[in-house]
Short mmCIF file of C-alpha atoms in Angstrom, two decimals:
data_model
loop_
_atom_site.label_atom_id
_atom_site.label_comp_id
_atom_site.label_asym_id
_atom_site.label_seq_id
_atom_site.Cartn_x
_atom_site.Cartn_y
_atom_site.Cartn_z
CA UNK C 1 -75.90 -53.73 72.62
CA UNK C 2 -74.79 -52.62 76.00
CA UNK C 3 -77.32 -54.44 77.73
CA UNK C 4 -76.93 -57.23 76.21
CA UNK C 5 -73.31 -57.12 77.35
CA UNK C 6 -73.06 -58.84 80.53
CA UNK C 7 -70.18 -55.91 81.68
CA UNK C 8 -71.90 -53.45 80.04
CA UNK C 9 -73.17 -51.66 83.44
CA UNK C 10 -69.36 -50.98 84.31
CA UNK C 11 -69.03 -48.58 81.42
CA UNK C 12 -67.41 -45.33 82.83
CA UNK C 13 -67.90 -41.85 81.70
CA UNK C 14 -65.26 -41.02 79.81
CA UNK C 15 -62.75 -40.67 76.10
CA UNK C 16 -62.52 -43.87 74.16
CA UNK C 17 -60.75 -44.81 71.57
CA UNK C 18 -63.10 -46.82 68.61
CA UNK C 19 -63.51 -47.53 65.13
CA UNK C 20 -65.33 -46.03 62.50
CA UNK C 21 -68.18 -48.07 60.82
CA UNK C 22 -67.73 -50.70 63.88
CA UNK C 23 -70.80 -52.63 64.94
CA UNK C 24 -72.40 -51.45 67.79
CA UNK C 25 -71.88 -54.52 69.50
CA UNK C 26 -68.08 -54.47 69.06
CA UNK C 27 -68.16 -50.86 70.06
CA UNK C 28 -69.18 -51.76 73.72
CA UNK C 29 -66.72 -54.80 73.47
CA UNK C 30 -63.95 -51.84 73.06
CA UNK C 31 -65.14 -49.75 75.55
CA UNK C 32 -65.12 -52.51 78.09
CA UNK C 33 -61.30 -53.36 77.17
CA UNK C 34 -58.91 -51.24 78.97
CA UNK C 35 -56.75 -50.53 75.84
CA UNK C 36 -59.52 -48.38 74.31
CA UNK C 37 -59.96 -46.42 77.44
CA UNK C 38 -58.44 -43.03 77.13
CA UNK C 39 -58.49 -41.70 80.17
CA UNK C 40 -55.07 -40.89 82.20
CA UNK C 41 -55.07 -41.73 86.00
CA UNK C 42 -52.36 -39.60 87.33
CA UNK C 43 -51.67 -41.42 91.19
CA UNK C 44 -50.70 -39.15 94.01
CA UNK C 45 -47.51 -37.93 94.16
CA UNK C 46 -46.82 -37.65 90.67
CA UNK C 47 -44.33 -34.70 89.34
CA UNK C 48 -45.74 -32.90 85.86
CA UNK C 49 -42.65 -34.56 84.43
CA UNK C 50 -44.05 -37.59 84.51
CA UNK C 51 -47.58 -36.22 83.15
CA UNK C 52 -46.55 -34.15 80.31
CA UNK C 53 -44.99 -37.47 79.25
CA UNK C 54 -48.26 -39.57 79.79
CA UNK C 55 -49.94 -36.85 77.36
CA UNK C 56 -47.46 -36.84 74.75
CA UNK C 57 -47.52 -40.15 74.18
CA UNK C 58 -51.24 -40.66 74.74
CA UNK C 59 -51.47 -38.01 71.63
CA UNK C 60 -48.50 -39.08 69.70
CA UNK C 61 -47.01 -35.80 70.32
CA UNK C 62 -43.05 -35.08 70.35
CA UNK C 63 -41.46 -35.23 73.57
CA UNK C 64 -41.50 -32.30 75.52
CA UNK C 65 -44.74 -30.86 73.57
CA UNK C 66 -46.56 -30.69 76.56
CA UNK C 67 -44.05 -28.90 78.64
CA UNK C 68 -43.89 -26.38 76.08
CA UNK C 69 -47.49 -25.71 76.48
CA UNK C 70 -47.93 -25.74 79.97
CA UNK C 71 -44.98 -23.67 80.95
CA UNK C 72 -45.46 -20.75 77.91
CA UNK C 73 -49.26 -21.08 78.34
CA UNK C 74 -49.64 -21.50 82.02
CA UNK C 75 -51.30 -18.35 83.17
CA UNK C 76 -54.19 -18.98 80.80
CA UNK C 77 -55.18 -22.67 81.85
CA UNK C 78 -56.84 -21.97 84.64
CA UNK C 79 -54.78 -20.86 87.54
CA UNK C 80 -55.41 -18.90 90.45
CA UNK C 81 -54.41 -15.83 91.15
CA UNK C 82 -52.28 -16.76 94.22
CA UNK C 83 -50.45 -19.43 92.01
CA UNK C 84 -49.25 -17.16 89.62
CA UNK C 85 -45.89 -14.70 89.67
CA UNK C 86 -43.65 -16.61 92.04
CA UNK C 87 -39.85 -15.90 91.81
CA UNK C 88 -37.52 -19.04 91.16
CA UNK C 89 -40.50 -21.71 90.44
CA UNK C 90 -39.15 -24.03 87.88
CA UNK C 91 -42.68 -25.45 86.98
CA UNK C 92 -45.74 -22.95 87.55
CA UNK C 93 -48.71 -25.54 87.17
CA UNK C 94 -46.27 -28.05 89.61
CA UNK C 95 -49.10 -29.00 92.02
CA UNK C 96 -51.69 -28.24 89.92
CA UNK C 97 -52.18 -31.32 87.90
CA UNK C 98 -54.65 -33.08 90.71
CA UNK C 99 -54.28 -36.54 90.68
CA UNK C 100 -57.29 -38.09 89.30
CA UNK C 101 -58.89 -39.76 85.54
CA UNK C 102 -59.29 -37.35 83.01
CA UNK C 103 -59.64 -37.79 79.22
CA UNK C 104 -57.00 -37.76 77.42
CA UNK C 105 -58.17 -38.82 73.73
CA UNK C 106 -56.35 -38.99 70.41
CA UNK C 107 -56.85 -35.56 68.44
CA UNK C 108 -57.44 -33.49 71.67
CA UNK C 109 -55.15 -30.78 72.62
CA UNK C 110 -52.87 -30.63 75.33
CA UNK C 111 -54.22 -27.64 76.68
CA UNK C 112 -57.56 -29.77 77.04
CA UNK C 113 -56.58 -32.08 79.46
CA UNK C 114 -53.60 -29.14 81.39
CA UNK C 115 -56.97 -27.10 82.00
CA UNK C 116 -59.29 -29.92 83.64
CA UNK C 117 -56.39 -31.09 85.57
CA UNK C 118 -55.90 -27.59 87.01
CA UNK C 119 -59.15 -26.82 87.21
CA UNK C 120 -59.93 -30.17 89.43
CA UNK C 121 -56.77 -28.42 91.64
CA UNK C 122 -58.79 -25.19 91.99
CA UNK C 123 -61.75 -27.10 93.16
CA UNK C 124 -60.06 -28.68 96.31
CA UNK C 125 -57.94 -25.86 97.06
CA UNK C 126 -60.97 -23.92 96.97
CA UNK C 127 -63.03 -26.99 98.87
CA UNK C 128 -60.04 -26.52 101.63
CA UNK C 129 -60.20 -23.29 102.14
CA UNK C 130 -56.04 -22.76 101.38
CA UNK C 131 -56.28 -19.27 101.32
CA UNK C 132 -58.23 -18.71 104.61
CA UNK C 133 -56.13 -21.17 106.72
CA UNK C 134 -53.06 -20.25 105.80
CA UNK C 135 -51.64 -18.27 108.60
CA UNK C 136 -53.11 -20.55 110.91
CA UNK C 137 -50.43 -22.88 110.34
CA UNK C 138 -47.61 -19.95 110.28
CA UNK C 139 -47.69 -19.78 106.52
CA UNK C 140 -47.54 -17.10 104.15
CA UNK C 141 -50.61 -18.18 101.56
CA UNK C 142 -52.31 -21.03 99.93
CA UNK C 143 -49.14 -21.33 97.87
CA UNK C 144 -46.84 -21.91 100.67
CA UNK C 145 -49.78 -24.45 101.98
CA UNK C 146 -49.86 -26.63 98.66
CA UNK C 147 -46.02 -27.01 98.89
CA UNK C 148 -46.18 -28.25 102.36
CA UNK C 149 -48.93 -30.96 101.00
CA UNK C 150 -46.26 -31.69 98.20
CA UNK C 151 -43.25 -32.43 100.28
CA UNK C 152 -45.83 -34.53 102.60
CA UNK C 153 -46.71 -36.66 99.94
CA UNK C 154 -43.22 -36.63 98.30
CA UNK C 155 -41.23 -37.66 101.97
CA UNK C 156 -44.18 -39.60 103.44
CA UNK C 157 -44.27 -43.81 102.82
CA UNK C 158 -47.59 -44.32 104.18
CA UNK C 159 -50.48 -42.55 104.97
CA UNK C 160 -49.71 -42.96 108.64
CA UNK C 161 -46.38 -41.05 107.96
CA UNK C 162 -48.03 -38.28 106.14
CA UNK C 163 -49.16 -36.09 109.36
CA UNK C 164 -46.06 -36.65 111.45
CA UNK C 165 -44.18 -35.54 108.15
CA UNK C 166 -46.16 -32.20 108.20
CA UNK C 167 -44.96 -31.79 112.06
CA UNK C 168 -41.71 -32.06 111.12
CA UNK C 169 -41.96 -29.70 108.32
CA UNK C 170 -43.95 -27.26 110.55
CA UNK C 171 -41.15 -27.75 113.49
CA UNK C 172 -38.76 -27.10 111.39
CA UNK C 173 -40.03 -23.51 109.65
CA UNK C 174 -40.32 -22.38 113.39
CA UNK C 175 -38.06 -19.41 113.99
CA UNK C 176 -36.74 -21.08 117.24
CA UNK C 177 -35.75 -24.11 115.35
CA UNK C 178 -31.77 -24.12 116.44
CA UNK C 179 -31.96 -28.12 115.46
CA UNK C 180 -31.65 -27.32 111.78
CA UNK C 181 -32.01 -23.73 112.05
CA UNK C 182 -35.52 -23.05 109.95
CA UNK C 183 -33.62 -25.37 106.97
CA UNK C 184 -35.97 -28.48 106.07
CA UNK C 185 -32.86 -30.74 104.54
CA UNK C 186 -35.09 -32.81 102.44
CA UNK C 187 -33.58 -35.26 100.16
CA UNK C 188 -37.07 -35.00 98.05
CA UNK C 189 -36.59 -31.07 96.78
CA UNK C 190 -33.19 -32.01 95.64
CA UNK C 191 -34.42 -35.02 93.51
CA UNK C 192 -36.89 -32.84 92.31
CA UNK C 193 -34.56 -30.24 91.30
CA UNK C 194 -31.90 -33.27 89.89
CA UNK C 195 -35.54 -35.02 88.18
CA UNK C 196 -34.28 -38.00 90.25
CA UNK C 197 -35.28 -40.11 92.90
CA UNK C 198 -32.37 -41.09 94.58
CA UNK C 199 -32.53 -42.60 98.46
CA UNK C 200 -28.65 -42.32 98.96
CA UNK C 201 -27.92 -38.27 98.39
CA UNK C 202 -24.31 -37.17 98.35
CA UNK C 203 -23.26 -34.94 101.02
CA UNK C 204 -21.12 -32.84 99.16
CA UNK C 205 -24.03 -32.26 96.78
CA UNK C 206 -26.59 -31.17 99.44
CA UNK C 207 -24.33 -29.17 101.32
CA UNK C 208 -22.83 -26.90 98.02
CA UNK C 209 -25.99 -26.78 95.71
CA UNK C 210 -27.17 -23.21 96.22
CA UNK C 211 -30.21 -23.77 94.09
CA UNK C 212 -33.49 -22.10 95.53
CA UNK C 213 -35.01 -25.96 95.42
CA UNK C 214 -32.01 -27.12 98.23
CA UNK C 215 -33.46 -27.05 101.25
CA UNK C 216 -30.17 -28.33 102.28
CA UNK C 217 -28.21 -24.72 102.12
CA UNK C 218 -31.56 -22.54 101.65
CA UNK C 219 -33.66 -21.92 104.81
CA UNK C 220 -37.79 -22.61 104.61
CA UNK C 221 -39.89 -23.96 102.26
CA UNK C 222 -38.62 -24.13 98.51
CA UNK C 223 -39.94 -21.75 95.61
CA UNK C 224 -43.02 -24.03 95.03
CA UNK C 225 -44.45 -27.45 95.04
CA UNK C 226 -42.34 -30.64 94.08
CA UNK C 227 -45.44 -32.99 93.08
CA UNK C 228 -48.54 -33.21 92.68
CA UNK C 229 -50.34 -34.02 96.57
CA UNK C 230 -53.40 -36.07 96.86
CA UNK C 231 -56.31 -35.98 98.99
CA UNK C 232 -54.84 -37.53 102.14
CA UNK C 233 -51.34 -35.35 102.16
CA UNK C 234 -53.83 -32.05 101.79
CA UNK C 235 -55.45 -33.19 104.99
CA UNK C 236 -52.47 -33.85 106.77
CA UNK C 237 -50.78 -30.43 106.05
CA UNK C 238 -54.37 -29.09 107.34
CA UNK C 239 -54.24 -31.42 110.60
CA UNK C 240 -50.33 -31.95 111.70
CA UNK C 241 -49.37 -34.00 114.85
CA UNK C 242 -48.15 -32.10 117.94
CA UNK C 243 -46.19 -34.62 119.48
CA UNK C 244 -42.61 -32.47 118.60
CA UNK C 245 -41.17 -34.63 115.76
CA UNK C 246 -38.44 -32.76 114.29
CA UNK C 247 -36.62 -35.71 112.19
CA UNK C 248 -37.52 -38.82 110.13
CA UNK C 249 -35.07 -41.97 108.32
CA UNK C 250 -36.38 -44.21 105.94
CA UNK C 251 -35.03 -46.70 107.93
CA UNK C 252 -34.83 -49.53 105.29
CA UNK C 253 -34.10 -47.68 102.80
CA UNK C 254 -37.83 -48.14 100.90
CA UNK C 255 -40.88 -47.95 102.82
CA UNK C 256 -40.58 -47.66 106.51
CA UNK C 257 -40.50 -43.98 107.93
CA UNK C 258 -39.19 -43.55 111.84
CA UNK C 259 -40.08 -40.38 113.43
CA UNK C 260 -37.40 -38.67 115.82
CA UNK C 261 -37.59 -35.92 118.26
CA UNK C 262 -33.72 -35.15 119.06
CA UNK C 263 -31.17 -35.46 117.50
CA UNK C 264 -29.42 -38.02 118.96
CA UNK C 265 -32.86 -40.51 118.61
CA UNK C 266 -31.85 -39.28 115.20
CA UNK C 267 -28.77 -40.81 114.97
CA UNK C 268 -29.92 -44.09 116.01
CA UNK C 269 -32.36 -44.07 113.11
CA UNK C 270 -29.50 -43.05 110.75
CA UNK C 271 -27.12 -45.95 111.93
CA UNK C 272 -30.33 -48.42 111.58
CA UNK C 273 -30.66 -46.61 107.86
CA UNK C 274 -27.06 -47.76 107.39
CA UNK C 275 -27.40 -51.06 108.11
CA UNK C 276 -30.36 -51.61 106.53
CA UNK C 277 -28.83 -50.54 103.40
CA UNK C 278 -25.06 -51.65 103.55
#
């Protein structure tokens, strides 16, 4: 029946969703519809929000099932040892849910599909070395590496932004930084602690919120990852620029990043910013 299909070659590996008793000949029909196709493509940049979402609708389970799961259960699905015990995380598997297609069937458990995405993480961390090239990049440990990937992927609009954006983050941690003295100011880790995505953040907010996640008021990087990096943020927070960027405006207010190295370049870019966006 499949080769008689003439799509049946693209079948992927995978979880589908059939019928019982169904011809064999409709069963390939299924499998070649995207409906019946059970697998969940998380896309870089995703927060575990969003995923535990995706998998308890996907298994018609109540909202905030998941969650449950991965945060009591977390320790046991698969993490590393240098993920685990880290004061003030909100999310311990944040990160750790590696965008990619996994199965995600009707009648699995959510435990499944938390383990293979974690494991998948543990396979590129591992791939990258995290824990060996850590202090070459000032850092403490792999951790600290994965939520410098995050914040790349979370702050950068393009994959040309993404290893200027690591600069700037790197600039920034320096203990010479007197431009924003060691404090990253990123709008992103206050979304994430909010669960927004807001371009517009109100002063008053960033500057009182005393929340670990503020890298407004808190100096360094926060407790842990915001989302879940991809491929391409990993290798920038491996392979920076050096060219001294120490700022960056979304200048129209959606996808254009503009790098800056002082502050007053800076404040060009922010009066462009308000223009652009009234």
């Amino acid at each position: 029946a499949q080769k008689k299909n003439e799509k049946g070659n693209s079948i992927q590996a995978g979880a589908y969703t059939l019928k019982k008793e169904m011809s064999a000949e409709s069963a390939v029909a299924l499998m070649l519809d995207p409906a019946s196709q059970a697998n969940l493509i998380i896309p870089e940049g995703k927060r575990n929000a969003w995923v535990y979402e995706q998998i308890d609708t996907r298994l018609g389970l109540d909202p905030g099932s998941t969650k449950e799961i991965a945060v009591s259960k977390a320790d046991s699905l698969g993490l590393p040892d240098w993920a685990k015990n880290h004061k003030n995380v909100k999310d311990p598997l944040e990160g750790f849910l590696f965008p990619a297609s996994y199965p995600v069937a009707k009648g699995s458990k959510p435990e499944e599909a938390l383990k293979k995405m974690v494991s998948r993480a543990n396979q590129e961390y591992t791939k990258l070395d995290l824990e060996g090239k850590a202090k070459a990049h000032g850092l403490e440990n792999a951790w600290e590496l994965v939520t410098v990937a995050s914040l790349v992927q979370a702050e950068g609009k393009t994959h040309d932004d993404f290893r200027k954006m690591a600069e700037v983050i790197y600039n920034r941690l320096q203990p010479d930084n007197t431009e924003t003295n060691r404090k990253l100011q990123f709008d992103s880790a206050l979304n994430y602690l909010k669960g927004q995505s807001e371009i517009k953040i109100s002063e008053n907010e960033a500057n009182t919120n005393q929340d670990p996640y503020n890298t407004y008021t808190q100096v360094g990087l926060p407790p842990g990852p915001i989302s879940n990096p991809g491929v391409e943020a990993l290798a920038a927070m491996l392979d920076p620029t050096k060219d001294g960027w120490m700022y960056f405006v979304a200048t129209d207010g959606m996808s254009k990043t503009e790098f800056a190295k002082t502050y007053a370049e800076f404040e060009k870019l922010k009066d462009k910013f308000n223009a652009n966006t009234n």
